[in-house]
PDB file of C-alpha atoms in Angstrom:
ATOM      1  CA  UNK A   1      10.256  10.665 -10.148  1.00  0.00           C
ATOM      2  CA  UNK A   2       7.927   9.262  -7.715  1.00  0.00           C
ATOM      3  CA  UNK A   3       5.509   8.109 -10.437  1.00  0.00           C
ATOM      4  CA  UNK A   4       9.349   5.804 -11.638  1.00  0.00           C
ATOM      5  CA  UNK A   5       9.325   4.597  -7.912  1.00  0.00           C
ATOM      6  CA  UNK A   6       5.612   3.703  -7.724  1.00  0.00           C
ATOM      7  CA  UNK A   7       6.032   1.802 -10.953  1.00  0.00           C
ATOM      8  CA  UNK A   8       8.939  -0.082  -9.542  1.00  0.00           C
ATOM      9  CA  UNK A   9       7.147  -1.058  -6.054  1.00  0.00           C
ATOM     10  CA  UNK A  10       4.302  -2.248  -8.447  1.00  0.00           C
ATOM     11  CA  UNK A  11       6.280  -4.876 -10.266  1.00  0.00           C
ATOM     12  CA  UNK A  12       8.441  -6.002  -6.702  1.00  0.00           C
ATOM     13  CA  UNK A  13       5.431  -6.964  -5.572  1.00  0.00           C
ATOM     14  CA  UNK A  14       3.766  -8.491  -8.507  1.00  0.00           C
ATOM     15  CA  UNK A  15       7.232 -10.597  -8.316  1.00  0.00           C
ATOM     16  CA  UNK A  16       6.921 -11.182  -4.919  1.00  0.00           C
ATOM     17  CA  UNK A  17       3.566 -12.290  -4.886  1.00  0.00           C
ATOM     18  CA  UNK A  18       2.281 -13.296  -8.686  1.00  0.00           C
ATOM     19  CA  UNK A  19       2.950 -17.001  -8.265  1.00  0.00           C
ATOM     20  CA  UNK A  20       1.824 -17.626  -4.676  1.00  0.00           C
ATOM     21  CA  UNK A  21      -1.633 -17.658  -2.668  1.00  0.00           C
ATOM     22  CA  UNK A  22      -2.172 -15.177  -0.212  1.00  0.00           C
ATOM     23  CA  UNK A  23      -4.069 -13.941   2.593  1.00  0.00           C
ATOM     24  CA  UNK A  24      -3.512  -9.869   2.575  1.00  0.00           C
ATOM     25  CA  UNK A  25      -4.998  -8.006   6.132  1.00  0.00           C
ATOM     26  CA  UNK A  26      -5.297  -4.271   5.641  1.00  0.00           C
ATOM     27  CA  UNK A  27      -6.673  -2.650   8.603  1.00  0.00           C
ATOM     28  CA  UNK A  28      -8.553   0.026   9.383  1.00  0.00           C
ATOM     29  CA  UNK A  29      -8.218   1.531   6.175  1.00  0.00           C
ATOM     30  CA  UNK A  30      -9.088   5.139   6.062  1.00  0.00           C
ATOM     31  CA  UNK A  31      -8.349   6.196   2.242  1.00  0.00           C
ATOM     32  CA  UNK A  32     -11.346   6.921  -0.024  1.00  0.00           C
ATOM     33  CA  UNK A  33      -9.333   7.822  -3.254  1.00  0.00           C
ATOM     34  CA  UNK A  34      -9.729   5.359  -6.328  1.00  0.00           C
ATOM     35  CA  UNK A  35      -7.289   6.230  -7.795  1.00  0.00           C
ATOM     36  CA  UNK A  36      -4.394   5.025  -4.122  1.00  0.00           C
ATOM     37  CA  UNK A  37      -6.351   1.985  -4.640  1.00  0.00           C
ATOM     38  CA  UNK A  38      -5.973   0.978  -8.057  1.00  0.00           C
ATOM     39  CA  UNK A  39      -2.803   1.245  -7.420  1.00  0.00           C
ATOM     40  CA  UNK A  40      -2.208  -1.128  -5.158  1.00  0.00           C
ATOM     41  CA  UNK A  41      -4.765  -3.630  -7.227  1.00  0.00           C
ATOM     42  CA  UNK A  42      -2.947  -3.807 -10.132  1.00  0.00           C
ATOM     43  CA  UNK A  43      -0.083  -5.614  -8.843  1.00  0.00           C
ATOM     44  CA  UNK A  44      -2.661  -8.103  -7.201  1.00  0.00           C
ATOM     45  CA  UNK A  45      -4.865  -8.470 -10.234  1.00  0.00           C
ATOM     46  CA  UNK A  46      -2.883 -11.899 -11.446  1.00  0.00           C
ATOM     47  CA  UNK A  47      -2.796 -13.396  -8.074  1.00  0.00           C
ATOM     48  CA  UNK A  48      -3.390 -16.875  -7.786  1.00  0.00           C
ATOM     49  CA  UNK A  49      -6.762 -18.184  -7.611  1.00  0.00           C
ATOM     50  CA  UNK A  50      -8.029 -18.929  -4.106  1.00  0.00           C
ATOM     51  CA  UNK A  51      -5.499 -15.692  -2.694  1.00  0.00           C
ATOM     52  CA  UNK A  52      -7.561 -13.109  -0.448  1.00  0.00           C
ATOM     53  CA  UNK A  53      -7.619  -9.295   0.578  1.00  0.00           C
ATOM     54  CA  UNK A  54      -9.204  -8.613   3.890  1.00  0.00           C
ATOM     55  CA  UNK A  55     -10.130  -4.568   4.476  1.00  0.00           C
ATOM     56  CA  UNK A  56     -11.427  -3.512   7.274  1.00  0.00           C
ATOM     57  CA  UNK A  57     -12.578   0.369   7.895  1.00  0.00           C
ATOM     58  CA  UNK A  58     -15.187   2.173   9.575  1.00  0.00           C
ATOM     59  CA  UNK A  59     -15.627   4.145   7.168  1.00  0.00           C
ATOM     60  CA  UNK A  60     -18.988   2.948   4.105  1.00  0.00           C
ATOM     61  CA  UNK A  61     -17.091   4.860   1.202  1.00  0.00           C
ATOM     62  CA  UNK A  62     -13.983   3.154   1.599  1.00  0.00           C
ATOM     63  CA  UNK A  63     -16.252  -0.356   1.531  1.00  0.00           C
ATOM     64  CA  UNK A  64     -17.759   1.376  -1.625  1.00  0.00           C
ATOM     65  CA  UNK A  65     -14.337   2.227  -3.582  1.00  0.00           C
ATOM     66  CA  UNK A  66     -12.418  -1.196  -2.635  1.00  0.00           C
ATOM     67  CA  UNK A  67     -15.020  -2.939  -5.248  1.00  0.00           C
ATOM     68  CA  UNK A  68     -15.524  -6.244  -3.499  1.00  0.00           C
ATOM     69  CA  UNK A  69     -16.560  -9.244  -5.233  1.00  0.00           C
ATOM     70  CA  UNK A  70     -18.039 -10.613  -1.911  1.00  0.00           C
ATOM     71  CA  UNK A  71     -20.707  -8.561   0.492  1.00  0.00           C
ATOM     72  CA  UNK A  72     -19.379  -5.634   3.129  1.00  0.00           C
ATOM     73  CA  UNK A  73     -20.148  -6.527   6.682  1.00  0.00           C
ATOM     74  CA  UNK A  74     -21.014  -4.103   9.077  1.00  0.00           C
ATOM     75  CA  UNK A  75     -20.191  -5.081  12.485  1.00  0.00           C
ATOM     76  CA  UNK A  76     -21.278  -3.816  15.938  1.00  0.00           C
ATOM     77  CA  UNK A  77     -19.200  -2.066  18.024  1.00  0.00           C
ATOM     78  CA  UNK A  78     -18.055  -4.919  20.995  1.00  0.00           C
ATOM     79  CA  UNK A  79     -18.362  -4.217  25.103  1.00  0.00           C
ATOM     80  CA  UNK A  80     -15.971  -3.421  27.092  1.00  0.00           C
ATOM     81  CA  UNK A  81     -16.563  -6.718  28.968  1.00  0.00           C
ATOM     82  CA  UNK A  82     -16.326  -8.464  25.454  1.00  0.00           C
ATOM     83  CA  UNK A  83     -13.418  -6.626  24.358  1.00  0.00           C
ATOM     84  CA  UNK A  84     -11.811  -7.491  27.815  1.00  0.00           C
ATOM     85  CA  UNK A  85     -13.005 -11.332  27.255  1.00  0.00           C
ATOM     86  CA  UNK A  86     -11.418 -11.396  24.218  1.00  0.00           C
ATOM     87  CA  UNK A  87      -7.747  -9.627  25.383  1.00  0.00           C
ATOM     88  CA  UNK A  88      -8.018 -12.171  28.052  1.00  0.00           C
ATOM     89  CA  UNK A  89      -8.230 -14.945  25.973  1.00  0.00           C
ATOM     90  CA  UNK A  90      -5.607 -14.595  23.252  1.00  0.00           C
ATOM     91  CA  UNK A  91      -3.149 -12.609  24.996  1.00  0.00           C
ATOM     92  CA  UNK A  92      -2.829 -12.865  28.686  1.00  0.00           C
ATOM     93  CA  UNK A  93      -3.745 -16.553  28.847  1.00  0.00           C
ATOM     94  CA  UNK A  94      -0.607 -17.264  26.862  1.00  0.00           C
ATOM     95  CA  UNK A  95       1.905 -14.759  28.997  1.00  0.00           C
ATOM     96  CA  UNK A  96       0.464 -14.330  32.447  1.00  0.00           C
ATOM     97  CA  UNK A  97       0.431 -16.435  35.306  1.00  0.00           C
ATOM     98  CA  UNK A  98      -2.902 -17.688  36.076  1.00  0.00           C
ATOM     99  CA  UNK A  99      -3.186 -16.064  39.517  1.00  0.00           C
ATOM    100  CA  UNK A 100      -3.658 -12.788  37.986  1.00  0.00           C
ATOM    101  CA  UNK A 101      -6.636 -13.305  35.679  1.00  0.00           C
ATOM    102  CA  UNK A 102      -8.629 -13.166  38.250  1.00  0.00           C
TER     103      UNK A 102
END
């Protein structure tokens, strides 16, 4: 039964998403099985050219299994003052009053 319901989530979203271009975010991915990710590929195998699938994971053997056309990077962790620099500037700038950025 759930192989029936897997099947039909794999055409709904080749339906969904066969004749469109696409940016797809999955983050911080943690599964390492081929097999959970196959799954989700086929349905995004006949995507339209130019569509994208951004992964990001801490994890090297997750990089390994998602078969990338393009190179993994590995990125540094950031500092807290960078982090902080970085909430500051997309979030708070847009919802708090100026006086208490400070």
């Amino acid at each position: 039964m759930q192989s029936d319901n897997l099947d039909l989530l794999q055409l709904k979203l080749k339906g969904s998403l066969g004749d469109k271009k696409f940016l797809l975010v999955l983050d911080n991915v943690w599964e390492k099985g081929c097999s959970e990710w196959d799954r989700l590929r086929i349905p995004l195998l006949g995507a339209w050219k130019g569509t994208k699938v951004v992964v990001t994971t801490r994890n090297r053997k997750v990089a390994a299994v998602m078969r990338a056309n393009h190179p993994h990077y590995l990125l540094g962790e950031l500092s807290a003052e960078d982090c902080w620099s970085l909430f500051k500037n997309l979030h708070l700038k847009m919802e708090t009053p100026r006086h208490f950025l400070s």
